[in-house]
XYZ file of C-alpha atoms in Angstrom:
139
model
C 26.625 -158.585 86.782
C 25.908 -154.866 86.629
C 27.888 -152.789 89.154
C 25.743 -149.994 90.436
C 27.558 -146.779 89.455
C 26.095 -144.779 92.197
C 27.789 -146.860 94.869
C 31.002 -145.790 96.588
C 33.773 -148.493 96.996
C 32.877 -148.746 100.721
C 29.275 -149.266 99.921
C 30.046 -151.888 97.377
C 32.103 -153.727 99.763
C 29.523 -153.431 102.494
C 26.871 -154.948 100.021
C 29.248 -157.966 99.130
C 29.623 -158.523 102.839
C 25.779 -158.591 103.195
C 25.428 -160.814 100.309
C 27.899 -163.404 101.871
C 26.052 -163.087 105.158
C 22.759 -163.955 103.298
C 24.314 -166.887 101.347
C 25.527 -168.227 104.951
C 22.135 -167.945 106.291
C 20.791 -169.689 103.223
C 22.819 -172.837 104.072
C 21.534 -173.000 107.754
C 19.007 -175.532 109.217
C 16.189 -173.052 109.135
C 14.529 -174.889 106.386
C 15.667 -172.508 103.462
C 16.886 -174.520 100.524
C 20.232 -172.931 99.969
C 21.966 -176.340 99.567
C 19.771 -179.081 98.067
C 21.974 -181.061 95.907
C 25.818 -181.504 95.926
C 25.941 -179.604 92.833
C 24.701 -176.621 94.721
C 27.719 -176.789 97.020
C 30.080 -177.188 94.091
C 28.558 -174.102 92.283
C 28.780 -172.104 95.546
C 32.394 -173.164 96.211
C 33.106 -172.129 92.427
C 31.566 -168.735 93.046
C 33.472 -168.128 96.216
C 36.756 -169.120 94.279
C 35.833 -166.071 92.096
C 35.299 -163.958 95.107
C 38.356 -164.766 97.206
C 40.551 -164.383 94.056
C 39.460 -160.809 93.683
C 40.219 -160.019 97.310
C 44.068 -159.568 97.000
C 43.743 -157.105 94.263
C 41.332 -154.981 96.251
C 43.396 -155.087 99.406
C 46.511 -154.062 97.530
C 44.675 -151.277 95.735
C 43.500 -149.909 99.285
C 47.164 -150.038 100.640
C 48.512 -148.442 97.441
C 45.888 -145.770 97.835
C 46.962 -144.956 101.435
C 50.475 -145.029 100.319
C 49.970 -142.446 97.578
C 47.604 -140.275 99.884
C 50.344 -140.089 102.465
C 52.969 -139.404 99.923
C 50.794 -136.492 98.671
C 50.620 -135.187 102.203
C 46.549 -135.683 102.207
C 46.789 -138.073 105.456
C 46.716 -136.221 108.672
C 44.638 -135.172 111.723
C 41.736 -132.578 111.505
C 42.716 -128.904 111.434
C 43.931 -127.461 114.585
C 45.231 -130.842 116.046
C 48.275 -131.189 117.792
C 51.550 -132.175 116.235
C 51.373 -135.618 118.121
C 48.142 -136.160 116.520
C 49.750 -135.641 113.047
C 52.297 -138.287 113.823
C 49.500 -140.741 114.889
C 47.682 -140.305 111.660
C 50.846 -140.998 109.733
C 51.659 -144.100 111.984
C 47.906 -145.263 111.677
C 48.153 -144.884 107.800
C 51.574 -146.852 107.666
C 50.355 -149.578 110.002
C 47.103 -150.060 108.158
C 49.019 -150.239 104.747
C 51.312 -153.057 106.413
C 48.016 -154.860 107.633
C 46.331 -154.470 104.258
C 49.578 -155.960 102.406
C 49.570 -158.743 104.888
C 45.793 -159.340 104.455
C 46.280 -159.485 100.668
C 48.968 -162.269 100.933
C 46.602 -164.124 103.338
C 43.747 -163.562 100.977
C 45.781 -165.023 98.165
C 46.388 -168.279 100.189
C 42.847 -168.339 100.969
C 41.989 -167.748 97.142
C 44.366 -170.706 96.253
C 42.595 -173.113 98.816
C 39.102 -172.222 97.718
C 40.156 -172.623 94.090
C 41.628 -175.989 94.696
C 38.255 -177.003 96.558
C 36.159 -175.845 93.618
C 38.391 -178.007 91.200
C 38.008 -180.903 93.364
C 34.045 -180.236 93.430
C 33.775 -179.298 89.911
C 32.480 -182.739 88.713
C 29.609 -182.420 91.164
C 28.641 -179.100 89.706
C 28.890 -180.393 86.080
C 26.295 -183.025 86.992
C 22.738 -182.020 86.431
C 20.428 -181.794 89.406
C 18.882 -185.359 89.772
C 15.751 -185.480 87.795
C 12.598 -186.714 89.629
C 14.097 -186.399 93.109
C 12.302 -183.949 95.503
C 14.312 -180.930 96.476
C 14.896 -181.247 100.315
C 16.930 -178.804 102.125
C 20.200 -180.090 103.731
C 19.856 -179.824 107.444
């Protein structure tokens, strides 16, 4: 997959969220053939295993970035804000780092569960789509 070089990290994450939303909509009962055969489900879970495996690293990198920005003195309130606002900004950064580290641990557990499901379903994905069977969406 080609990563668009002109997108920011936030824009890439927003694009990924939108793609996941589209995938979820494609599995719905509205007649769109997102899932036709059991192999489709197996392949989708395998792809999600890859996605979830990458989440902990990104979350940890975000937390590390906030830590280094705070250490460098680049996290604070807008110019002219009160001293209390400076403490609030530092506290918010610290709290966000803690939450991101916890989210990374939770994401690692999610990644393990999805990878386990993918390995259980792998034989379904290895099987070719049934030949001669009409493709009817799952409803």
